[in-house]
mmCIF file of N, CA and C in Angstrom:
data_model
loop_
_atom_site.group_PDB
_atom_site.id
_atom_site.type_symbol
_atom_site.label_atom_id
_atom_site.label_comp_id
_atom_site.label_asym_id
_atom_site.label_seq_id
_atom_site.Cartn_x
_atom_site.Cartn_y
_atom_site.Cartn_z
ATOM 1 N N GLY A 112 6.852 -17.267 -16.990
ATOM 2 C CA GLY A 112 8.039 -16.559 -18.276
ATOM 3 C C GLY A 112 8.193 -15.341 -18.933
ATOM 4 N N SER A 113 8.767 -15.059 -19.908
ATOM 5 C CA SER A 113 8.999 -14.031 -20.531
ATOM 6 C C SER A 113 7.829 -13.158 -21.170
ATOM 7 N N LEU A 114 6.679 -14.140 -21.486
ATOM 8 C CA LEU A 114 5.543 -13.188 -22.062
ATOM 9 C C LEU A 114 4.616 -12.225 -20.941
ATOM 10 N N LEU A 115 5.385 -13.352 -19.961
ATOM 11 C CA LEU A 115 4.461 -12.788 -18.724
ATOM 12 C C LEU A 115 4.930 -11.762 -17.920
ATOM 13 N N VAL A 116 6.462 -11.644 -17.669
ATOM 14 C CA VAL A 116 6.664 -9.912 -17.882
ATOM 15 C C VAL A 116 6.867 -9.000 -18.206
ATOM 16 N N GLU A 117 6.767 -9.744 -20.103
ATOM 17 C CA GLU A 117 6.471 -8.831 -20.750
ATOM 18 C C GLU A 117 5.009 -8.006 -20.915
ATOM 19 N N LYS A 118 4.287 -8.827 -20.491
ATOM 20 C CA LYS A 118 3.093 -8.252 -20.321
ATOM 21 C C LYS A 118 2.844 -7.446 -19.214
ATOM 22 N N ARG A 119 3.410 -7.672 -18.074
ATOM 23 C CA ARG A 119 2.803 -7.063 -16.555
ATOM 24 C C ARG A 119 4.311 -5.588 -17.298
ATOM 25 N N TRP A 120 5.253 -5.604 -17.334
ATOM 26 C CA TRP A 120 6.292 -4.478 -18.092
ATOM 27 C C TRP A 120 4.995 -3.277 -18.965
ATOM 28 N N PHE A 121 4.215 -4.172 -19.696
ATOM 29 C CA PHE A 121 4.463 -2.879 -20.548
ATOM 30 C C PHE A 121 2.521 -2.240 -20.328
ATOM 31 N N GLY A 122 2.192 -3.666 -19.699
ATOM 32 C CA GLY A 122 0.493 -2.673 -18.486
ATOM 33 C C GLY A 122 1.062 -1.235 -17.326
ATOM 34 N N THR A 123 2.041 -1.984 -16.910
ATOM 35 C CA THR A 123 2.594 -0.795 -15.960
ATOM 36 C C THR A 123 2.849 0.793 -16.064
ATOM 37 N N VAL A 124 3.434 0.304 -17.761
ATOM 38 C CA VAL A 124 4.485 0.895 -18.564
ATOM 39 C C VAL A 124 2.760 1.983 -19.114
ATOM 40 N N SER A 125 2.226 1.652 -19.638
ATOM 41 C CA SER A 125 0.304 2.626 -20.339
ATOM 42 C C SER A 125 -0.097 2.842 -19.541
ATOM 43 N N LYS A 126 -0.857 2.250 -18.118
ATOM 44 C CA LYS A 126 -1.599 1.988 -17.016
ATOM 45 C C LYS A 126 -0.624 3.658 -16.381
ATOM 46 N N VAL A 127 0.339 4.245 -16.438
ATOM 47 C CA VAL A 127 1.534 4.993 -15.637
ATOM 48 C C VAL A 127 1.347 6.372 -16.415
ATOM 49 N N LEU A 128 1.437 5.793 -17.865
ATOM 50 C CA LEU A 128 1.384 7.166 -19.018
ATOM 51 C C LEU A 128 0.015 7.665 -19.487
ATOM 52 N N MET A 129 -1.121 6.785 -19.361
ATOM 53 C CA MET A 129 -2.297 6.771 -19.820
ATOM 54 C C MET A 129 -2.908 7.910 -18.480
ATOM 55 N N ALA A 130 -2.535 7.250 -17.394
ATOM 56 C CA ALA A 130 -2.957 8.232 -16.176
ATOM 57 C C ALA A 130 -2.573 9.305 -15.568
ATOM 58 N N ARG A 131 -1.954 9.942 -16.674
ATOM 59 C CA ARG A 131 -1.132 11.052 -16.636
ATOM 60 C C ARG A 131 -2.119 11.787 -17.931
ATOM 61 N N LYS A 132 -2.104 11.056 -19.340
ATOM 62 C CA LYS A 132 -3.120 11.580 -19.851
ATOM 63 C C LYS A 132 -4.507 11.874 -19.635
ATOM 64 N N CYS A 133 -5.235 11.726 -18.212
ATOM 65 C CA CYS A 133 -6.394 11.249 -17.899
ATOM 66 C C CYS A 133 -6.430 12.770 -16.949
ATOM 67 N N GLY A 134 -4.927 13.678 -16.904
ATOM 68 C CA GLY A 134 -5.091 14.512 -15.726
ATOM 69 C C GLY A 134 -4.877 13.960 -14.101
ATOM 70 N N VAL A 135 -4.644 15.134 -13.028
ATOM 71 C CA VAL A 135 -4.212 14.863 -12.321
ATOM 72 C C VAL A 135 -5.195 15.406 -10.686
ATOM 73 N N SER A 136 -6.385 15.659 -11.193
ATOM 74 C CA SER A 136 -7.517 16.503 -10.405
ATOM 75 C C SER A 136 -7.638 15.520 -9.343
ATOM 76 N N ILE A 137 -8.370 14.489 -9.779
ATOM 77 C CA ILE A 137 -8.728 13.280 -8.890
ATOM 78 C C ILE A 137 -7.370 12.959 -7.813
ATOM 79 N N VAL A 138 -6.246 12.651 -8.667
ATOM 80 C CA VAL A 138 -4.972 12.670 -7.580
ATOM 81 C C VAL A 138 -4.850 12.829 -6.869
ATOM 82 N N PHE A 139 -5.094 14.780 -7.078
ATOM 83 C CA PHE A 139 -4.781 15.821 -6.314
ATOM 84 C C PHE A 139 -5.869 15.192 -4.818
ATOM 85 N N LEU A 140 -6.382 15.510 -5.219
ATOM 86 C CA LEU A 140 -7.595 15.052 -4.124
ATOM 87 C C LEU A 140 -7.546 13.685 -3.396
ATOM 88 N N LYS A 141 -6.669 13.151 -3.856
ATOM 89 C CA LYS A 141 -6.294 12.368 -2.833
ATOM 90 C C LYS A 141 -4.621 12.436 -2.177
ATOM 91 N N GLU A 142 -3.872 12.328 -3.077
ATOM 92 C CA GLU A 142 -2.179 13.007 -2.674
ATOM 93 C C GLU A 142 -1.948 14.012 -2.262
ATOM 94 N N GLY A 143 -2.953 15.277 -2.584
ATOM 95 C CA GLY A 143 -1.955 16.482 -2.705
ATOM 96 C C GLY A 143 -2.392 16.554 -0.545
ATOM 97 N N HIS A 144 -3.309 17.996 -0.284
ATOM 98 C CA HIS A 144 -3.474 17.857 0.529
ATOM 99 C C HIS A 144 -4.884 18.923 0.703
ATOM 100 N N ARG A 145 -5.201 18.955 1.669
ATOM 101 C CA ARG A 145 -6.734 19.392 1.859
ATOM 102 C C ARG A 145 -6.829 19.411 3.345
ATOM 103 N N LEU A 146 -8.121 20.750 3.892
ATOM 104 C CA LEU A 146 -8.404 20.741 4.802
ATOM 105 C C LEU A 146 -9.123 19.781 5.185
ATOM 106 N N GLU A 147 -9.093 19.402 6.294
ATOM 107 C CA GLU A 147 -11.171 18.295 6.539
ATOM 108 C C GLU A 147 -10.898 18.240 7.737
ATOM 109 N N PHE A 148 -12.284 18.125 8.386
ATOM 110 C CA PHE A 148 -12.583 18.481 9.665
ATOM 111 C C PHE A 148 -12.235 16.969 10.590
ATOM 112 N N ASP A 149 -11.576 17.895 12.010
ATOM 113 C CA ASP A 149 -11.053 16.553 12.919
ATOM 114 C C ASP A 149 -12.070 15.462 12.552
ATOM 115 N N ASP A 150 -13.687 15.682 13.054
ATOM 116 C CA ASP A 150 -14.795 15.050 13.358
ATOM 117 C C ASP A 150 -15.115 15.173 12.268
ATOM 118 N N LEU A 151 -15.423 13.697 11.345
ATOM 119 C CA LEU A 151 -16.531 14.452 9.335
ATOM 120 C C LEU A 151 -17.876 14.586 9.397
ATOM 121 N N GLU A 152 -18.087 13.809 10.612
ATOM 122 C CA GLU A 152 -19.610 14.092 10.977
ATOM 123 C C GLU A 152 -19.428 15.404 11.948
ATOM 124 N N ASP A 153 -19.242 15.957 12.365
ATOM 125 C CA ASP A 153 -18.797 17.599 13.315
ATOM 126 C C ASP A 153 -18.020 18.463 12.864
ATOM 127 N N ALA A 154 -19.488 19.586 11.580
ATOM 128 C CA ALA A 154 -18.399 20.407 10.923
ATOM 129 C C ALA A 154 -18.057 21.703 12.116
ATOM 130 N N THR A 155 -17.865 21.616 13.046
ATOM 131 C CA THR A 155 -17.596 22.643 14.341
ATOM 132 C C THR A 155 -16.061 22.118 14.697
ATOM 133 N N SER A 156 -16.131 21.002 14.181
ATOM 134 C CA SER A 156 -14.141 20.434 14.585
ATOM 135 C C SER A 156 -13.787 20.956 14.166
ATOM 136 N N ALA A 157 -12.433 21.182 14.695
ATOM 137 C CA ALA A 157 -11.258 21.680 14.712
ATOM 138 C C ALA A 157 -10.800 21.131 12.561
ATOM 139 N N LEU A 158 -10.359 22.622 11.486
ATOM 140 C CA LEU A 158 -9.674 21.711 10.436
ATOM 141 C C LEU A 158 -7.924 21.628 10.866
ATOM 142 N N LYS A 159 -8.328 19.966 10.116
ATOM 143 C CA LYS A 159 -7.046 19.601 9.749
ATOM 144 C C LYS A 159 -6.185 19.686 8.506
ATOM 145 N N PHE A 160 -4.688 19.647 8.221
ATOM 146 C CA PHE A 160 -4.769 19.812 7.363
ATOM 147 C C PHE A 160 -4.157 17.963 6.992
ATOM 148 N N LYS A 161 -4.716 17.375 5.300
ATOM 149 C CA LYS A 161 -5.065 16.278 5.215
ATOM 150 C C LYS A 161 -3.953 16.255 3.998
ATOM 151 N N GLY A 162 -3.965 14.832 3.822
ATOM 152 C CA GLY A 162 -3.560 14.129 2.766
ATOM 153 C C GLY A 162 -2.331 12.937 2.179
ATOM 154 N N VAL A 163 -2.313 12.203 1.849
ATOM 155 C CA VAL A 163 -1.232 11.481 1.391
ATOM 156 C C VAL A 163 -0.197 11.598 1.950
ATOM 157 N N VAL A 164 0.784 12.287 0.670
ATOM 158 C CA VAL A 164 1.891 13.267 0.764
ATOM 159 C C VAL A 164 2.106 14.380 1.849
ATOM 160 N N PHE A 165 1.479 14.890 2.075
ATOM 161 C CA PHE A 165 1.126 15.842 3.590
ATOM 162 C C PHE A 165 2.053 14.747 4.639
ATOM 163 N N ASN A 166 1.307 14.056 4.401
ATOM 164 C CA ASN A 166 1.174 13.102 5.747
ATOM 165 C C ASN A 166 2.958 12.710 5.566
ATOM 166 N N GLU A 167 2.582 12.108 4.107
ATOM 167 C CA GLU A 167 4.256 10.889 4.117
ATOM 168 C C GLU A 167 5.774 11.892 4.763
ATOM 169 N N MET A 168 5.292 13.255 4.262
ATOM 170 C CA MET A 168 6.435 14.067 4.541
ATOM 171 C C MET A 168 6.517 14.720 5.579
ATOM 172 N N LYS A 169 5.282 15.303 6.380
ATOM 173 C CA LYS A 169 5.262 15.388 8.262
ATOM 174 C C LYS A 169 6.964 13.223 8.480
ATOM 175 N N GLY A 170 5.922 12.453 7.917
ATOM 176 C CA GLY A 170 7.028 11.313 8.924
ATOM 177 C C GLY A 170 8.281 11.506 8.446
ATOM 178 N N ALA A 171 8.534 11.452 7.139
ATOM 179 C CA ALA A 171 9.971 11.162 6.645
ATOM 180 C C ALA A 171 10.584 12.245 7.480
ATOM 181 N N MET A 172 10.012 13.723 7.826
ATOM 182 C CA MET A 172 10.989 14.490 8.017
ATOM 183 C C MET A 172 10.861 14.581 9.678
ATOM 184 N N SER A 173 10.369 13.973 10.221
ATOM 185 C CA SER A 173 10.158 14.382 12.093
ATOM 186 C C SER A 173 11.377 14.031 12.455
ATOM 187 N N SER A 174 11.843 13.053 11.747
ATOM 188 C CA SER A 174 13.388 12.836 12.734
ATOM 189 C C SER A 174 14.572 13.892 12.297
ATOM 190 N N GLN A 175 15.338 14.528 13.668
ATOM 191 C CA GLN A 175 16.407 14.684 13.205
ATOM 192 C C GLN A 175 17.437 14.722 12.000
ATOM 193 N N ALA A 176 18.043 13.828 11.965
ATOM 194 C CA ALA A 176 18.466 12.620 11.166
ATOM 195 C C ALA A 176 18.400 12.948 10.008
ATOM 196 N N ALA A 177 16.728 13.234 9.674
ATOM 197 C CA ALA A 177 16.076 13.614 7.907
ATOM 198 C C ALA A 177 16.208 14.680 7.998
ATOM 199 N N GLN A 178 16.244 15.567 8.905
ATOM 200 C CA GLN A 178 15.970 17.223 8.998
ATOM 201 C C GLN A 178 17.505 17.778 8.147
ATOM 202 N N PHE A 179 18.895 16.974 8.969
ATOM 203 C CA PHE A 179 19.712 16.805 8.896
ATOM 204 C C PHE A 179 20.144 16.762 8.086
ATOM 205 N N SER A 180 20.429 15.868 7.509
ATOM 206 C CA SER A 180 19.928 15.233 5.603
ATOM 207 C C SER A 180 19.853 16.245 5.117
ATOM 208 N N LYS A 181 18.813 15.891 4.871
ATOM 209 C CA LYS A 181 18.339 17.226 4.254
ATOM 210 C C LYS A 181 18.763 18.553 4.036
ATOM 211 N N LYS A 182 19.277 19.068 4.638
ATOM 212 C CA LYS A 182 19.582 19.910 5.184
ATOM 213 C C LYS A 182 21.092 20.243 3.992
ATOM 214 N N LEU A 183 22.093 19.244 4.418
ATOM 215 C CA LEU A 183 23.419 18.715 4.232
ATOM 216 C C LEU A 183 23.460 18.992 2.866
ATOM 217 N N ALA A 184 22.264 17.978 1.962
ATOM 218 C CA ALA A 184 22.132 17.573 0.973
ATOM 219 C C ALA A 184 21.987 19.521 -0.074
ATOM 220 N N SER A 185 21.034 19.801 0.244
ATOM 221 C CA SER A 185 21.166 21.786 0.251
ATOM 222 C C SER A 185 22.153 22.216 -0.382
ATOM 223 N N TYR A 186 23.303 22.164 0.664
ATOM 224 C CA TYR A 186 24.112 22.729 0.445
ATOM 225 C C TYR A 186 25.732 22.024 -0.181
ATOM 226 N N VAL A 187 25.214 20.861 -0.277
ATOM 227 C CA VAL A 187 26.401 20.168 -0.839
ATOM 228 C C VAL A 187 26.297 20.470 -2.391
ATOM 229 N N TYR A 188 24.802 20.110 -2.690
ATOM 230 C CA TYR A 188 24.048 19.765 -3.940
ATOM 231 C C TYR A 188 23.959 21.099 -4.320
ATOM 232 N N PRO A 189 24.155 21.538 -4.127
ATOM 233 C CA PRO A 189 23.255 23.985 -4.439
ATOM 234 C C PRO A 189 22.742 24.019 -5.466
ATOM 235 N N THR A 190 23.070 22.786 -6.765
ATOM 236 C CA THR A 190 22.356 23.134 -8.060
ATOM 237 C C THR A 190 22.205 22.206 -8.556
ATOM 238 N N SER A 191 22.164 21.335 -7.869
ATOM 239 C CA SER A 191 21.549 19.746 -8.854
ATOM 240 C C SER A 191 20.287 19.294 -8.476
ATOM 241 N N THR A 192 19.786 18.371 -8.436
ATOM 242 C CA THR A 192 18.248 17.988 -8.088
ATOM 243 C C THR A 192 18.483 17.313 -6.636
ATOM 244 N N TYR A 193 18.780 17.416 -5.808
ATOM 245 C CA TYR A 193 19.195 16.966 -4.843
ATOM 246 C C TYR A 193 19.540 18.107 -3.376
ATOM 247 N N HIS A 194 19.068 18.960 -4.006
ATOM 248 C CA HIS A 194 19.077 20.424 -3.330
ATOM 249 C C HIS A 194 17.810 20.733 -2.976
ATOM 250 N N HIS A 195 17.202 20.003 -3.313
ATOM 251 C CA HIS A 195 15.364 19.788 -2.584
ATOM 252 C C HIS A 195 15.016 18.473 -2.537
ATOM 253 N N ASN A 196 14.110 19.069 -1.566
ATOM 254 C CA ASN A 196 13.610 17.494 -1.550
ATOM 255 C C ASN A 196 12.662 17.239 -2.180
ATOM 256 N N SER A 197 12.580 16.103 -2.672
ATOM 257 C CA SER A 197 11.661 15.849 -3.613
ATOM 258 C C SER A 197 10.588 15.804 -3.289
ATOM 259 N N GLY A 198 10.185 15.112 -2.064
ATOM 260 C CA GLY A 198 8.447 15.291 -1.678
ATOM 261 C C GLY A 198 8.343 16.561 -1.392
ATOM 262 N N GLY A 199 8.873 17.341 -1.281
ATOM 263 C CA GLY A 199 8.529 18.846 -0.508
ATOM 264 C C GLY A 199 8.419 18.844 0.558
ATOM 265 N N GLU A 200 8.581 20.502 0.759
ATOM 266 C CA GLU A 200 8.854 20.894 2.405
ATOM 267 C C GLU A 200 7.072 20.436 3.462
ATOM 268 N N PRO A 201 7.349 19.353 3.968
ATOM 269 C CA PRO A 201 5.957 19.636 5.361
ATOM 270 C C PRO A 201 5.525 21.133 5.291
ATOM 271 N N VAL A 202 6.030 21.626 5.800
ATOM 272 C CA VAL A 202 5.762 23.754 6.188
ATOM 273 C C VAL A 202 5.233 24.093 4.601
ATOM 274 N N ASP A 203 5.751 23.617 3.187
ATOM 275 C CA ASP A 203 5.264 24.417 2.069
ATOM 276 C C ASP A 203 4.613 24.245 1.325
ATOM 277 N N ILE A 204 3.683 22.814 1.566
ATOM 278 C CA ILE A 204 2.744 21.584 0.870
ATOM 279 C C ILE A 204 2.199 22.630 1.113
ATOM 280 N N PRO A 205 1.588 23.051 1.922
ATOM 281 C CA PRO A 205 0.018 24.010 2.054
ATOM 282 C C PRO A 205 -0.362 24.876 0.688
ATOM 283 N N ASP A 206 1.140 25.768 0.841
ATOM 284 C CA ASP A 206 0.961 26.827 -0.143
ATOM 285 C C ASP A 206 1.184 26.331 -1.491
ATOM 286 N N LEU A 207 1.123 24.904 -2.080
ATOM 287 C CA LEU A 207 0.984 24.558 -3.109
ATOM 288 C C LEU A 207 -0.429 24.593 -4.045
ATOM 289 N N THR A 208 -0.535 25.080 -5.498
ATOM 290 C CA THR A 208 -1.652 24.809 -5.338
ATOM 291 C C THR A 208 -2.468 24.645 -6.351
ATOM 292 N N TYR A 209 -3.698 23.451 -6.715
ATOM 293 C CA TYR A 209 -4.065 23.178 -7.347
ATOM 294 C C TYR A 209 -2.941 23.100 -9.302
ATOM 295 N N SER A 210 -2.807 24.460 -9.501
ATOM 296 C CA SER A 210 -2.609 25.133 -10.718
ATOM 297 C C SER A 210 -0.736 24.653 -10.738
ATOM 298 N N ASP A 211 -0.449 25.011 -9.460
ATOM 299 C CA ASP A 211 1.463 24.393 -9.600
ATOM 300 C C ASP A 211 1.165 23.578 -9.984
ATOM 301 N N LEU A 212 0.697 23.177 -9.312
ATOM 302 C CA LEU A 212 0.658 21.222 -9.483
ATOM 303 C C LEU A 212 1.179 20.366 -11.010
ATOM 304 N N VAL A 213 -0.612 21.043 -11.343
ATOM 305 C CA VAL A 213 -0.453 20.840 -13.016
ATOM 306 C C VAL A 213 0.655 20.883 -13.818
ATOM 307 N N GLU A 214 1.082 22.095 -13.515
ATOM 308 C CA GLU A 214 2.167 22.883 -14.452
ATOM 309 C C GLU A 214 3.216 21.689 -14.156
ATOM 310 N N PHE A 215 3.313 21.892 -12.803
ATOM 311 C CA PHE A 215 4.917 21.211 -12.804
ATOM 312 C C PHE A 215 4.785 19.473 -13.297
ATOM 313 N N HIS A 216 3.384 18.575 -12.903
ATOM 314 C CA HIS A 216 3.315 17.345 -13.457
ATOM 315 C C HIS A 216 3.497 17.137 -14.975
ATOM 316 N N ARG A 217 2.714 18.139 -15.739
ATOM 317 C CA ARG A 217 2.601 18.301 -16.965
ATOM 318 C C ARG A 217 4.240 19.033 -17.360
ATOM 319 N N THR A 218 5.101 19.275 -17.113
ATOM 320 C CA THR A 218 6.047 19.181 -17.357
ATOM 321 C C THR A 218 7.199 18.054 -16.893
ATOM 322 N N HIS A 219 7.417 18.223 -15.655
ATOM 323 C CA HIS A 219 8.278 16.989 -15.618
ATOM 324 C C HIS A 219 7.585 15.659 -15.500
ATOM 325 N N TYR A 220 6.857 14.752 -15.549
ATOM 326 C CA TYR A 220 5.706 13.449 -15.998
ATOM 327 C C TYR A 220 5.617 13.307 -17.079
ATOM 328 N N HIS A 221 6.232 14.038 -18.042
ATOM 329 C CA HIS A 221 5.813 13.562 -19.593
ATOM 330 C C HIS A 221 6.524 13.008 -20.080
ATOM 331 N N PRO A 222 6.055 11.899 -21.360
ATOM 332 C CA PRO A 222 6.963 10.593 -21.922
ATOM 333 C C PRO A 222 7.956 11.510 -22.430
ATOM 334 N N SER A 223 8.666 12.895 -22.224
ATOM 335 C CA SER A 223 9.153 13.389 -23.116
ATOM 336 C C SER A 223 10.341 13.338 -22.388
ATOM 337 N N ASN A 224 10.318 13.660 -21.182
ATOM 338 C CA ASN A 224 10.840 13.537 -19.697
ATOM 339 C C ASN A 224 11.050 11.963 -19.361
ATOM 340 N N ALA A 225 10.596 11.422 -19.965
ATOM 341 C CA ALA A 225 10.939 9.602 -19.298
ATOM 342 C C ALA A 225 11.893 8.848 -19.742
ATOM 343 N N TRP A 226 12.820 7.884 -19.301
ATOM 344 C CA TRP A 226 13.789 7.022 -19.727
ATOM 345 C C TRP A 226 13.227 5.637 -19.646
ATOM 346 N N PHE A 227 13.285 4.646 -20.416
ATOM 347 C CA PHE A 227 12.775 3.089 -20.316
ATOM 348 C C PHE A 227 13.362 2.679 -20.470
ATOM 349 N N TYR A 228 13.536 1.380 -19.304
ATOM 350 C CA TYR A 228 14.182 0.374 -19.120
ATOM 351 C C TYR A 228 13.442 -1.162 -19.209
ATOM 352 N N SER A 229 14.628 -2.045 -19.155
ATOM 353 C CA SER A 229 13.723 -3.289 -19.896
ATOM 354 C C SER A 229 14.797 -4.134 -19.467
ATOM 355 N N TYR A 230 14.355 -5.457 -18.553
ATOM 356 C CA TYR A 230 14.917 -5.859 -18.054
ATOM 357 C C TYR A 230 14.710 -7.584 -18.739
ATOM 358 N N GLY A 231 15.773 -8.334 -19.043
ATOM 359 C CA GLY A 231 15.578 -9.854 -19.474
ATOM 360 C C GLY A 231 15.785 -9.847 -21.146
ATOM 361 N N ASP A 232 14.437 -11.276 -21.091
ATOM 362 C CA ASP A 232 14.225 -10.918 -22.035
ATOM 363 C C ASP A 232 13.665 -10.485 -23.736
ATOM 364 N N MET A 233 13.403 -9.392 -23.582
ATOM 365 C CA MET A 233 12.295 -9.054 -24.393
ATOM 366 C C MET A 233 13.516 -8.251 -25.674
ATOM 367 N N PRO A 234 13.123 -8.490 -26.792
ATOM 368 C CA PRO A 234 13.466 -7.857 -28.038
ATOM 369 C C PRO A 234 13.398 -6.614 -28.417
ATOM 370 N N LEU A 235 14.666 -5.509 -27.815
ATOM 371 C CA LEU A 235 14.542 -4.464 -28.304
ATOM 372 C C LEU A 235 13.487 -3.622 -28.797
ATOM 373 N N ALA A 236 13.847 -4.157 -30.443
ATOM 374 C CA ALA A 236 12.993 -3.486 -31.604
ATOM 375 C C ALA A 236 11.310 -3.556 -31.396
ATOM 376 N N THR A 237 11.075 -5.277 -30.930
ATOM 377 C CA THR A 237 9.284 -5.425 -30.093
ATOM 378 C C THR A 237 8.753 -4.502 -29.143
ATOM 379 N N THR A 238 9.521 -4.272 -28.111
ATOM 380 C CA THR A 238 9.724 -3.745 -27.079
ATOM 381 C C THR A 238 9.594 -2.143 -27.184
ATOM 382 N N LEU A 239 9.944 -0.993 -27.840
ATOM 383 C CA LEU A 239 10.226 -0.410 -28.255
ATOM 384 C C LEU A 239 9.140 -0.387 -29.367
ATOM 385 N N GLU A 240 8.964 -0.792 -29.797
ATOM 386 C CA GLU A 240 6.962 -0.653 -31.141
ATOM 387 C C GLU A 240 6.166 -0.743 -29.780
ATOM 388 N N LYS A 241 5.928 -1.685 -28.829
ATOM 389 C CA LYS A 241 5.247 -1.712 -28.408
ATOM 390 C C LYS A 241 4.621 -0.160 -27.409
ATOM 391 N N VAL A 242 6.215 0.149 -26.466
ATOM 392 C CA VAL A 242 5.682 1.270 -25.953
ATOM 393 C C VAL A 242 4.824 2.686 -27.015
ATOM 394 N N GLU A 243 5.449 2.971 -28.088
ATOM 395 C CA GLU A 243 5.196 3.668 -29.210
ATOM 396 C C GLU A 243 3.809 3.242 -29.020
ATOM 397 N N GLN A 244 3.057 1.891 -29.540
ATOM 398 C CA GLN A 244 1.770 2.246 -29.799
ATOM 399 C C GLN A 244 1.196 1.374 -28.364
ATOM 400 N N LEU A 245 1.171 1.436 -27.632
ATOM 401 C CA LEU A 245 0.837 1.329 -25.996
ATOM 402 C C LEU A 245 -0.155 2.872 -25.686
ATOM 403 N N ALA A 246 1.615 4.013 -25.165
ATOM 404 C CA ALA A 246 1.491 4.918 -24.691
ATOM 405 C C ALA A 246 1.676 6.140 -25.691
ATOM 406 N N LEU A 247 2.508 6.446 -25.876
ATOM 407 C CA LEU A 247 3.966 7.566 -26.696
ATOM 408 C C LEU A 247 3.104 7.979 -28.170
ATOM 409 N N CYS A 248 2.388 7.135 -28.345
ATOM 410 C CA CYS A 248 1.219 8.031 -30.062
ATOM 411 C C CYS A 248 0.576 8.632 -29.204
ATOM 412 N N ASN A 249 -0.135 8.605 -27.836
ATOM 413 C CA ASN A 249 -1.006 9.693 -27.676
ATOM 414 C C ASN A 249 -0.808 11.105 -26.526
ATOM 415 N N PHE A 250 0.931 11.675 -27.413
ATOM 416 C CA PHE A 250 1.180 12.328 -26.463
ATOM 417 C C PHE A 250 2.299 13.255 -27.660
ATOM 418 N N ASP A 251 1.802 14.291 -27.466
ATOM 419 C CA ASP A 251 3.272 15.311 -28.650
ATOM 420 C C ASP A 251 4.444 15.396 -27.567
ATOM 421 N N LYS A 252 5.517 15.437 -28.112
ATOM 422 C CA LYS A 252 6.628 15.468 -27.496
ATOM 423 C C LYS A 252 7.239 17.301 -26.914
ATOM 424 N N ILE A 253 7.521 17.572 -26.547
ATOM 425 C CA ILE A 253 8.214 18.826 -25.789
ATOM 426 C C ILE A 253 9.160 18.522 -25.298
ATOM 427 N N ASP A 254 9.530 20.167 -25.697
ATOM 428 C CA ASP A 254 10.436 20.595 -24.826
ATOM 429 C C ASP A 254 11.099 20.749 -23.325
ATOM 430 N N VAL A 255 12.283 19.595 -22.687
ATOM 431 C CA VAL A 255 11.892 19.632 -20.785
ATOM 432 C C VAL A 255 12.480 20.620 -20.128
#
């Protein structure tokens, strides 16, 4: 029922925000990019770029339709967020440094830049109090 939905919603909100508080170094190792030997047992094998986001973006941008759509959006929306490829251009991802990622994450994934939505039979005042207690009290407000 409603209590289970509330518990799941608050659990998700607090996990996401607390993961942000813990830093991104572990996430970067998995999600970012890295060089890895083609054969992990053979240090003389070729090096390849690996990483969840790198591979996802290579797949997402592999079709001509995807490339056309992204290029069109960059011209139609030159001053908005749609101008950019939200996952990163695969060719540019290897140039991303850890410090670049940390700074971007620190600004754009901060609770000060978040919108909270709830749906269903959850009283607003109680919901906002729990968000404050479970997560927001752990962060200082920043100008985004």
